[in-house]
């Protein structure tokens, strides 16, 4: 059995000391070990941003693609090899700005991929511009007078897009976060986990202390029912989406792969690439 | 007796023009004639003039003809737009319903035939197309029984009564016209065909079939004219092979999903036209720098932007070669016939894996959509070669070392593993990286990796990079083209030779890396070179000048009005050069 140490590699992350992304990396490594994965059976696909570097810091197969496109790449990998565990990851700019279209469609498509967003409400890699997660009024290099646009709520959006697994966490809650990632991996279908992962260098508003003060744990809400979409939506609205824990899970709906017809039980990557002559002849006859 | 003839049916879009042409051609194809179809359509579904021109011949033809013998018109617009094409024997058969009028300068005989009336009497006006097919058969003296089988196939599932009604419509149209003509028209008697059953398909069918034969088991695509038929065919066929097609949210998703799937180990395809290709550019660079195999089909149409979405053009050439920022090795191939589209697509998957780079198969609207008779596709010619893909167990790596996925090798190609393989872990990134895939900004590494990537394609092995028909050691003229212009060029050459010119023909099938050595001797031995292409700037001509020089004798022969070249246009423009 692999332990979380087996998911460590020799690369030293180039994140700023104190960056929230360190804990997200640790949580993924622990969750992978806890669900019994071997490093070669995990593929971490990431976008571009400080957070996107994460796929290079985990001892597993990793693909660091282009800005905003971790999800289509990850879905392609999963379609090619259904036996792999596929995690997609990136920043809030990656997933909710340039990649927002893919996020919504990955949610409704419901391919069995776990998507972990490191949400720091700012653009880190490009040195501090506003993000679709920045609150109105937030001053950044690109919004010196304060942002006049509204922040989106990815959790509410996911619910309306038909998500089957929606969770939110805070990078310092390593235990909770690890458990959520494990649950996401085990979920049959698409799982979205938004993680508040503070940028200590460019976001002086949404700091560790700010989150500690403003976050509510769903486990502290008595009788919270994560199987009810209605409760989930109401709770998010009531708490301005500042909650952590498993917000919603639909265990009934089938995943994309379970629903499509003919899809091979064995990974497509192992498919026999040759057709037999007879089969080919049959195909050709349709054109006569 | 004649050995070839052109027939055109036209009317409003949504009127069944398409299926009229389809039924007529399938039946003739089964008699052993060679057909070549051209659809004039717009991107509306209902309304707007549309026509389907079909050339019927006893020998292979790969171009629309200059002229027209028979025009079947369902409205006056069809007559007004098309009558000038009719030759001196040409006739018009028009639906009597709209009171067809002959344009003043038309010499063609006009027959008002009650297509709609006959059809309505038999049950429904929808069958007017069948009446027209019957009337055509009378002119050509065809045995109408040849349509029986096709009508059965198309209408069989609607019940035997529908089949019989449609056959009756054909028969009534036939008899009406026979009586009107007092027989058939002598100048339109086609020589008997050889009775061989040949394939009748569009280029997109051949591409999709080539993908299946070439081991493609996954496709991600977004619909667009004129590429959609490829995904639609694979949607029907892939599930039976365990595979799948995803219609993505956009082309960026399509191409990156295909990249992910190829990285994951399955042969994956994406296909689009210009607007989609524009969106795919960044990802094509990702495939290049991460050395992930990728096969993309670009079915060119009139650009830029939405341009002429349903018209012929060959203007994506430069974009396909140079599109994407930075520099990557890339292979761009351009089949010139439907057969080649089949073999080339299958081969594209081999090249993508052998050279670990993006491979673009370029076609154009006329090649992709022109339905035509195709000689047998030889399945046993299709090979599956996976290059340096590692199979079996990999040796253990010391410590926490990574697999050298980007090992600097002599031929530039590194061993490739797919996720899931033990001892194969490595990193993949679009950031410049060292041999195990870890990011590196070292100058020496940059040079080593850039050189390695380009080394891969410096010696590319490609079967017939240039199709040549070059009987002359010294030629007056070399005509160069790519994609669907091949047939029109061939016919023009026949006429130029009759005029006494010595003409060689080169059709470029490997556009990039440009096959300099292959084409240079032909360039050198020709007095003049005409580069025939459907664009306004002469992209292939410019590529030729850049790669083989001899700019002083290269002439651009361009057409960019949205229509394919006609043989006579190439003929006359080439004559002007002398
Ligand atoms: C197509 C494209 N546009 C812009 C960029 C520049 N860019 C890189 S990362 C990034 C945003 C980073 O913010 P986020 O996704 O939130 O990640 P973080 O760095 O905060 O982890 C941008 C705009 C790019 N790499 N590619
Ligand atoms: S800039 Fe911000 S997001 Fe980027 S590494 Fe530093 S702390 Fe983390």
Coordinates of N, CA, C and O in Angstrom, one line a residue, chain B residues 374-522:
Chain B
X374 N -15.9 6.3 -56.1 CA -14.5 6.1 -55.5 C -14.1 4.7 -55.8 O -14.9 3.8 -55.6
X375 N -12.9 4.5 -56.3 CA -12.4 3.2 -56.5 C -12.2 2.5 -55.1 O -12.1 3.2 -54.1
X376 N -12.1 1.2 -55.1 CA -12.1 0.5 -53.8 C -11.0 1.0 -52.9 O -10.0 1.4 -53.3
X377 N -11.4 1.0 -51.6 CA -10.4 1.4 -50.6 C -9.8 0.1 -50.1 O -10.5 -0.8 -49.6
X378 N -8.5 0.0 -50.2 CA -7.8 -1.3 -49.8 C -7.4 -1.2 -48.4 O -6.5 -0.6 -48.0
X379 N -8.2 -2.0 -47.6 CA -8.0 -2.0 -46.2 C -6.6 -2.5 -45.8 O -6.0 -2.1 -44.8
X380 N -6.1 -3.5 -46.5 CA -4.9 -4.1 -46.2 C -3.7 -3.1 -46.4 O -2.6 -3.4 -46.0
X381 N -3.9 -2.0 -47.0 CA -2.9 -1.0 -47.1 C -2.7 -0.2 -45.9 O -1.8 0.6 -45.7
X382 N -3.7 -0.3 -45.0 CA -3.7 0.5 -43.8 C -2.8 -0.2 -42.7 O -3.0 -1.3 -42.4
X383 N -1.8 0.6 -42.2 CA -1.0 0.0 -41.2 C -1.3 0.7 -39.8 O -1.7 1.8 -39.8
X384 N -0.9 0.0 -38.8 CA -0.9 0.7 -37.5 C 0.5 0.7 -37.0 O 1.1 -0.4 -36.7
X385 N 1.1 1.9 -36.8 CA 2.5 2.0 -36.3 C 2.4 3.0 -35.2 O 2.0 4.1 -35.3
X386 N 3.0 2.6 -34.0 CA 2.8 3.4 -32.9 C 4.1 4.1 -32.4 O 4.2 4.6 -31.3
X387 N 5.1 4.0 -33.3 CA 6.4 4.7 -33.0 C 7.0 4.2 -31.7 O 7.1 3.0 -31.4
X388 N 7.5 5.1 -30.9 CA 8.2 4.7 -29.7 C 7.3 4.6 -28.4 O 7.8 4.8 -27.3
X389 N 6.1 4.2 -28.6 CA 5.2 4.0 -27.5 C 5.7 2.7 -26.8 O 5.9 1.7 -27.4
X390 N 6.0 2.8 -25.5 CA 6.5 1.7 -24.7 C 5.4 0.8 -24.3 O 4.3 1.2 -23.9
X391 N 5.6 -0.5 -24.5 CA 4.6 -1.5 -24.0 C 5.4 -2.4 -23.1 O 6.6 -2.5 -23.1
X392 N 4.7 -3.2 -22.3 CA 5.3 -4.1 -21.4 C 5.9 -3.4 -20.2 O 5.6 -2.2 -20.0
X393 N 6.7 -4.2 -19.5 CA 7.1 -3.6 -18.2 C 8.3 -2.7 -18.4 O 9.2 -2.9 -19.2
X394 N 8.3 -1.6 -17.6 CA 9.4 -0.7 -17.7 C 10.4 -0.9 -16.5 O 10.0 -1.3 -15.4
X395 N 11.7 -0.7 -16.7 CA 12.6 -0.9 -15.7 C 12.4 0.1 -14.5 O 12.0 1.2 -14.7
X396 N 12.7 -0.4 -13.3 CA 12.5 0.5 -12.2 C 13.5 1.7 -12.2 O 14.6 1.6 -12.8
X397 N 13.0 2.8 -11.7 CA 13.9 4.0 -11.7 C 14.4 4.2 -10.3 O 13.6 4.2 -9.3
X398 N 15.7 4.5 -10.2 CA 16.4 4.7 -8.9 C 15.7 5.9 -8.2 O 15.3 6.9 -8.7
X399 N 15.6 5.8 -6.8 CA 15.1 6.8 -6.0 C 13.8 7.4 -6.4 O 12.9 6.6 -6.7
X400 N 13.6 8.7 -6.5 CA 12.4 9.2 -6.9 C 12.5 9.8 -8.3 O 11.9 10.8 -8.6
X401 N 13.3 9.2 -9.1 CA 13.6 9.7 -10.4 C 12.4 9.5 -11.3 O 11.5 8.7 -11.1
X402 N 12.3 10.4 -12.3 CA 11.2 10.4 -13.3 C 11.7 9.7 -14.6 O 12.8 9.7 -14.9
X403 N 10.7 9.1 -15.3 CA 11.0 8.6 -16.6 C 11.4 9.7 -17.5 O 10.8 10.8 -17.6
X404 N 12.4 9.4 -18.4 CA 12.9 10.4 -19.3 C 12.0 10.5 -20.6 O 12.4 10.0 -21.6
X405 N 10.8 11.0 -20.4 CA 9.9 11.1 -21.5 C 10.4 12.0 -22.6 O 10.0 11.9 -23.8
X406 N 11.3 12.9 -22.3 CA 11.8 13.9 -23.3 C 13.3 13.7 -23.5 O 14.0 14.7 -23.7
X407 N 13.7 12.5 -23.4 CA 15.1 12.1 -23.6 C 15.6 12.7 -24.9 O 14.9 12.5 -25.9
X408 N 16.8 13.3 -24.9 CA 17.3 13.8 -26.1 C 18.0 12.6 -26.9 O 18.9 12.0 -26.4
X409 N 17.4 12.4 -28.0 CA 17.8 11.2 -28.8 C 18.3 11.7 -30.2 O 18.1 12.8 -30.6
X410 N 18.9 10.7 -30.9 CA 19.5 11.1 -32.2 C 18.4 11.5 -33.2 O 18.6 12.5 -33.9
X411 N 17.4 10.8 -33.2 CA 16.3 11.1 -34.2 C 15.3 12.1 -33.6 O 14.3 12.5 -34.2
X412 N 15.6 12.5 -32.4 CA 14.7 13.5 -31.7 C 13.5 12.9 -31.1 O 12.8 13.6 -30.3
X413 N 13.1 11.7 -31.4 CA 11.9 11.1 -30.8 C 12.3 10.4 -29.5 O 13.2 9.6 -29.5
X414 N 11.5 10.7 -28.5 CA 11.8 10.1 -27.2 C 10.8 8.9 -26.9 O 9.7 8.9 -27.5
X415 N 11.2 8.0 -26.0 CA 10.2 6.9 -25.7 C 9.0 7.5 -25.0 O 9.1 8.5 -24.3
X416 N 7.8 7.0 -25.3 CA 6.6 7.5 -24.8 C 5.9 6.5 -24.0 O 5.8 5.3 -24.3
X417 N 5.4 6.9 -22.8 CA 4.6 6.1 -22.0 C 3.3 6.7 -21.7 O 3.1 7.9 -21.9
X418 N 2.3 5.9 -21.3 CA 1.0 6.5 -21.0 C 0.7 6.4 -19.6 O 1.2 5.4 -18.9
X419 N -0.2 7.2 -19.0 CA -0.5 7.2 -17.6 C -1.0 5.8 -17.3 O -1.8 5.2 -18.0
X420 N -0.7 5.4 -16.1 CA -1.1 4.0 -15.7 C 0.1 3.1 -15.7 O 0.0 2.0 -15.0
X421 N 1.1 3.4 -16.4 CA 2.2 2.5 -16.5 C 3.2 2.7 -15.3 O 3.6 3.8 -15.0
X422 N 3.5 1.5 -14.7 CA 4.4 1.6 -13.6 C 5.8 1.9 -14.1 O 6.2 1.5 -15.1
X423 N 6.5 2.7 -13.2 CA 7.9 3.2 -13.5 C 7.9 4.1 -14.7 O 9.0 4.4 -15.3
X424 N 6.8 4.7 -15.1 CA 6.8 5.6 -16.2 C 6.4 7.0 -15.9 O 6.3 7.9 -16.7
X425 N 6.3 7.2 -14.6 CA 5.9 8.6 -14.1 C 6.9 9.6 -14.6 O 8.1 9.5 -14.5
X426 N 6.3 10.7 -15.1 CA 7.1 11.8 -15.6 C 6.1 13.0 -15.6 O 4.9 12.8 -15.3
X427 N 6.6 14.2 -15.9 CA 5.7 15.3 -15.9 C 5.6 15.8 -17.3 O 6.5 15.6 -18.1
X428 N 4.4 16.3 -17.6 CA 4.1 16.9 -18.9 C 3.8 18.4 -18.6 O 2.9 18.6 -17.8
X429 N 4.4 19.3 -19.4 CA 4.0 20.7 -19.2 C 4.3 21.4 -20.5 O 5.2 21.1 -21.2
X430 N 3.5 22.4 -20.7 CA 3.7 23.3 -21.8 C 4.8 24.4 -21.5 O 5.1 25.2 -22.4
X431 N 5.3 24.3 -20.3 CA 6.5 25.1 -20.0 C 7.7 24.4 -20.5 O 7.7 23.2 -20.6
X432 N 8.7 25.1 -21.0 CA 9.9 24.4 -21.5 C 10.4 23.5 -20.3 O 10.3 23.9 -19.2
X433 N 10.9 22.3 -20.7 CA 11.2 21.3 -19.7 C 12.4 20.5 -20.0 O 12.8 20.5 -21.2
X434 N 13.0 19.8 -19.0 CA 14.1 19.0 -19.3 C 13.6 17.6 -19.6 O 12.4 17.3 -19.8
X435 N 14.6 16.6 -19.6 CA 14.2 15.3 -20.1 C 13.1 14.6 -19.4 O 12.4 13.7 -20.0
X436 N 12.9 14.9 -18.1 CA 11.9 14.2 -17.4 C 10.6 15.0 -17.3 O 9.6 14.6 -16.7
X437 N 10.6 16.1 -18.0 CA 9.4 16.9 -18.1 C 9.3 18.0 -17.0 O 8.4 18.8 -17.0
X438 N 10.4 18.1 -16.2 CA 10.3 19.2 -15.2 C 10.7 20.5 -15.8 O 11.6 20.6 -16.7
X439 N 10.0 21.6 -15.4 CA 10.3 22.9 -16.0 C 11.7 23.3 -15.9 O 12.4 23.0 -14.9
X440 N 12.3 23.9 -17.0 CA 13.6 24.3 -16.9 C 13.8 25.6 -17.8 O 13.2 25.6 -18.9
X441 N 14.5 26.5 -17.3 CA 14.7 27.7 -18.1 C 16.2 27.8 -18.5 O 16.6 28.8 -19.1
X442 N 16.9 26.8 -18.3 CA 18.3 26.8 -18.7 C 18.5 26.9 -20.2 O 17.8 26.3 -21.0
X443 N 19.4 27.8 -20.6 CA 19.6 28.1 -22.0 C 20.1 26.8 -22.8 O 19.6 26.5 -23.9
X444 N 21.0 26.1 -22.2 CA 21.5 24.9 -22.8 C 20.3 23.9 -23.0 O 20.2 23.3 -24.1
X445 N 19.5 23.7 -22.0 CA 18.4 22.8 -22.1 C 17.4 23.2 -23.2 O 16.9 22.4 -23.9
X446 N 17.2 24.5 -23.2 CA 16.2 25.1 -24.2 C 16.7 24.7 -25.6 O 15.9 24.2 -26.4
X447 N 18.0 24.9 -25.9 CA 18.5 24.6 -27.2 C 18.4 23.1 -27.5 O 17.9 22.6 -28.5
X448 N 18.7 22.3 -26.5 CA 18.7 20.8 -26.6 C 17.3 20.3 -26.9 O 17.1 19.5 -27.8
X449 N 16.3 20.9 -26.2 CA 14.9 20.4 -26.4 C 14.3 21.0 -27.7 O 13.6 20.2 -28.4
X450 N 14.6 22.2 -28.0 CA 14.1 22.8 -29.3 C 14.6 21.9 -30.5 O 13.9 21.5 -31.4
X451 N 16.0 21.7 -30.4 CA 16.6 21.0 -31.5 C 16.1 19.6 -31.6 O 15.8 19.1 -32.7
X452 N 15.9 19.0 -30.5 CA 15.4 17.6 -30.5 C 14.0 17.6 -31.1 O 13.7 16.7 -32.0
X453 N 13.1 18.5 -30.8 CA 11.8 18.5 -31.3 C 11.8 18.7 -32.8 O 11.0 18.0 -33.5
X454 N 12.6 19.6 -33.3 CA 12.6 19.8 -34.7 C 13.3 18.7 -35.5 O 13.1 18.5 -36.7
X455 N 14.3 18.0 -34.8 CA 15.0 16.9 -35.4 C 13.9 15.8 -35.9 O 14.1 15.1 -36.9
X456 N 12.9 15.7 -35.1 CA 11.9 14.6 -35.4 C 11.4 14.7 -36.8 O 11.2 13.7 -37.4
X457 N 11.1 15.9 -37.2 CA 10.4 16.0 -38.6 C 11.4 16.4 -39.7 O 11.0 16.6 -40.8
X458 N 12.7 16.4 -39.3 CA 13.6 16.9 -40.4 C 13.8 15.8 -41.4 O 14.2 16.1 -42.5
X459 N 13.5 14.6 -41.1 CA 13.7 13.5 -42.0 C 12.4 12.7 -42.2 O 12.5 11.5 -42.2
X460 N 11.3 13.4 -42.2 CA 10.0 12.7 -42.2 C 9.9 11.7 -43.4 O 10.2 12.0 -44.5
X461 N 9.4 10.5 -43.0 CA 9.1 9.5 -44.1 C 7.6 9.6 -44.4 O 6.8 9.4 -43.6
X462 N 7.4 10.0 -45.7 CA 6.0 10.2 -46.1 C 5.8 9.6 -47.5 O 6.6 9.9 -48.4
X463 N 4.9 8.8 -47.6 CA 4.6 8.1 -48.9 C 4.0 9.1 -49.9 O 3.0 9.7 -49.6
X464 N 4.7 9.3 -51.0 CA 4.2 10.2 -52.1 C 3.9 11.6 -51.5 O 2.7 11.9 -51.5
X465 N 4.9 12.3 -51.1 CA 4.6 13.7 -50.7 C 4.0 14.6 -51.8 O 3.3 15.6 -51.5
X466 N 4.3 14.2 -53.0 CA 3.8 15.0 -54.2 C 3.2 14.0 -55.2 O 3.9 13.1 -55.6
X467 N 2.0 14.2 -55.5 CA 1.4 13.3 -56.6 C 1.9 14.0 -57.9 O 1.8 15.2 -58.1
X468 N 2.5 13.1 -58.7 CA 3.1 13.7 -60.0 C 2.5 13.0 -61.2 O 2.5 11.7 -61.2
X469 N 2.2 13.8 -62.2 CA 2.0 13.2 -63.5 C 2.9 14.0 -64.4 O 2.5 15.1 -64.9
X470 N 4.1 13.5 -64.6 CA 5.1 14.4 -65.2 C 5.8 13.6 -66.4 O 6.9 13.1 -66.2
X471 N 5.1 13.5 -67.5 CA 5.6 12.7 -68.6 C 6.8 13.5 -69.3 O 7.5 12.8 -70.1
X472 N 6.9 14.8 -69.1 CA 7.9 15.5 -69.9 C 9.2 15.8 -69.1 O 9.1 16.3 -68.0
X473 N 10.3 15.5 -69.7 CA 11.6 15.8 -69.1 C 11.8 17.3 -69.0 O 12.3 17.9 -68.0
X474 N 11.4 18.0 -70.1 CA 11.5 19.4 -70.1 C 10.0 19.8 -70.4 O 9.4 19.4 -71.4
X475 N 9.4 20.6 -69.6 CA 8.0 21.0 -69.8 C 7.9 22.5 -70.0 O 8.7 23.3 -69.6
X476 N 6.9 22.8 -70.8 CA 6.6 24.3 -71.0 C 6.0 24.8 -69.7 O 6.2 25.9 -69.3
X477 N 5.2 23.9 -69.1 CA 4.4 24.4 -68.0 C 4.4 23.3 -66.9 O 4.2 22.1 -67.2
X478 N 4.5 23.7 -65.7 CA 4.2 22.8 -64.5 C 3.1 23.4 -63.8 O 3.1 24.6 -63.4
X479 N 2.0 22.6 -63.7 CA 0.9 23.1 -62.9 C 0.9 22.5 -61.5 O 1.1 21.2 -61.4
X480 N 0.8 23.3 -60.5 CA 0.9 22.8 -59.1 C -0.4 23.2 -58.4 O -1.0 24.3 -58.6
X481 N -0.9 22.2 -57.6 CA -2.2 22.5 -56.9 C -2.2 21.6 -55.6 O -1.2 20.9 -55.3
X482 N -3.3 21.7 -54.9 CA -3.4 20.8 -53.7 C -4.9 20.7 -53.5 O -5.8 21.5 -53.9
X483 N -5.3 19.6 -52.8 CA -6.7 19.2 -52.5 C -7.5 19.1 -53.7 O -7.0 18.6 -54.7
X484 N -8.8 19.6 -53.7 CA -9.7 19.2 -54.7 C -9.5 19.7 -56.1 O -10.3 19.4 -57.0
X485 N -8.5 20.5 -56.3 CA -8.3 21.1 -57.7 C -7.8 20.0 -58.6 O -7.6 20.3 -59.8
X486 N -7.4 18.9 -58.1 CA -6.7 17.9 -59.0 C -7.5 17.5 -60.3 O -6.9 17.5 -61.3
X487 N -8.8 17.3 -60.1 CA -9.5 16.9 -61.3 C -9.6 18.0 -62.4 O -9.4 17.7 -63.6
X488 N -9.8 19.2 -62.0 CA -9.9 20.3 -62.9 C -8.6 20.5 -63.6 O -8.5 20.8 -64.8
X489 N -7.5 20.4 -62.8 CA -6.2 20.6 -63.4 C -5.9 19.5 -64.4 O -5.4 19.7 -65.5
X490 N -6.3 18.2 -64.1 CA -6.1 17.1 -65.0 C -6.8 17.3 -66.3 O -6.2 17.1 -67.4
X491 N -8.0 17.8 -66.3 CA -8.7 18.0 -67.5 C -8.2 19.2 -68.3 O -8.1 19.1 -69.5
X492 N -7.7 20.2 -67.6 CA -7.1 21.4 -68.3 C -5.8 20.9 -69.0 O -5.6 21.3 -70.1
X493 N -5.1 20.1 -68.3 CA -3.8 19.6 -68.9 C -4.1 18.8 -70.2 O -3.4 19.0 -71.2
X494 N -5.1 18.0 -70.2 CA -5.5 17.3 -71.4 C -5.7 18.3 -72.6 O -5.2 18.0 -73.7
X495 N -6.4 19.4 -72.3 CA -6.7 20.4 -73.4 C -5.4 21.1 -73.8 O -5.2 21.4 -74.9
X496 N -4.6 21.5 -72.8 CA -3.3 22.2 -73.1 C -2.4 21.3 -73.9 O -1.7 21.8 -74.8
X497 N -2.4 20.0 -73.6 CA -1.5 19.1 -74.4 C -2.0 19.1 -75.9 O -1.3 19.1 -76.8
X498 N -3.4 19.1 -76.0 CA -3.9 19.1 -77.4 C -3.6 20.4 -78.1 O -3.4 20.4 -79.3
X499 N -3.4 21.5 -77.3 CA -3.0 22.7 -77.9 C -1.5 22.7 -78.3 O -1.0 23.7 -78.8
X500 N -0.8 21.6 -77.9 CA 0.6 21.5 -78.3 C 1.6 21.9 -77.2 O 2.8 21.9 -77.4
X501 N 1.1 22.1 -75.9 CA 2.0 22.5 -74.8 C 2.4 21.2 -74.1 O 1.6 20.3 -74.0
X502 N 3.7 21.2 -73.6 CA 4.1 20.1 -72.8 C 3.9 20.5 -71.3 O 4.5 21.4 -70.8
X503 N 3.0 19.8 -70.7 CA 2.6 20.2 -69.3 C 2.7 19.1 -68.3 O 2.3 17.9 -68.5
X504 N 3.4 19.4 -67.2 CA 3.5 18.4 -66.1 C 2.6 18.9 -65.0 O 2.3 20.0 -64.9
X505 N 2.3 17.9 -64.1 CA 1.4 18.2 -63.0 C 2.0 17.7 -61.7 O 2.4 16.6 -61.6
X506 N 2.0 18.6 -60.7 CA 2.4 18.2 -59.3 C 1.3 18.6 -58.4 O 0.9 19.8 -58.3
X507 N 0.8 17.7 -57.6 CA -0.2 18.0 -56.6 C 0.4 17.8 -55.2 O 0.8 16.6 -54.9
X508 N 0.6 18.8 -54.5 CA 1.3 18.7 -53.2 C 0.4 18.0 -52.2 O -0.6 18.5 -51.8
X509 N 0.9 16.9 -51.6 CA 0.2 16.2 -50.6 C 0.7 16.3 -49.2 O 0.0 16.1 -48.3
X510 N 2.0 16.6 -49.2 CA 2.6 17.0 -47.9 C 2.9 18.4 -47.9 O 3.9 18.8 -48.6
X511 N 2.1 19.2 -47.2 CA 2.3 20.7 -47.3 C 3.4 21.1 -46.4 O 4.2 22.1 -46.7
X512 N 3.6 20.5 -45.3 CA 4.6 20.8 -44.3 C 5.0 19.6 -43.5 O 4.2 18.9 -43.0
X513 N 6.3 19.4 -43.4 CA 7.4 20.1 -44.0 C 7.4 20.0 -45.5 O 7.1 18.9 -46.0
X514 N 7.7 21.1 -46.2 CA 7.5 21.1 -47.6 C 8.5 20.2 -48.3 O 9.7 20.2 -48.0
X515 N 8.0 19.4 -49.2 CA 8.8 18.3 -49.8 C 9.7 18.9 -50.9 O 9.5 18.6 -52.1
X516 N 10.7 19.7 -50.5 CA 11.5 20.4 -51.5 C 12.2 19.5 -52.5 O 12.1 19.7 -53.7
X517 N 12.9 18.4 -52.0 CA 13.6 17.6 -52.9 C 12.7 16.9 -53.9 O 13.1 16.6 -55.0
X518 N 11.5 16.6 -53.5 CA 10.6 15.9 -54.4 C 10.1 16.8 -55.5 O 9.9 16.3 -56.6
X519 N 9.9 18.1 -55.3 CA 9.3 18.9 -56.3 C 10.3 19.7 -57.1 O 10.0 20.1 -58.2
X520 N 11.5 19.9 -56.5 CA 12.5 20.8 -57.1 C 12.8 20.4 -58.6 O 12.9 21.3 -59.5
X521 N 13.1 19.1 -58.9 CA 13.4 18.8 -60.2 C 12.3 19.2 -61.2 O 12.6 19.6 -62.3
X522 N 11.1 19.0 -60.8 CA 10.0 19.4 -61.7 C 9.9 20.9 -61.9 O 9.6 21.4 -63.0

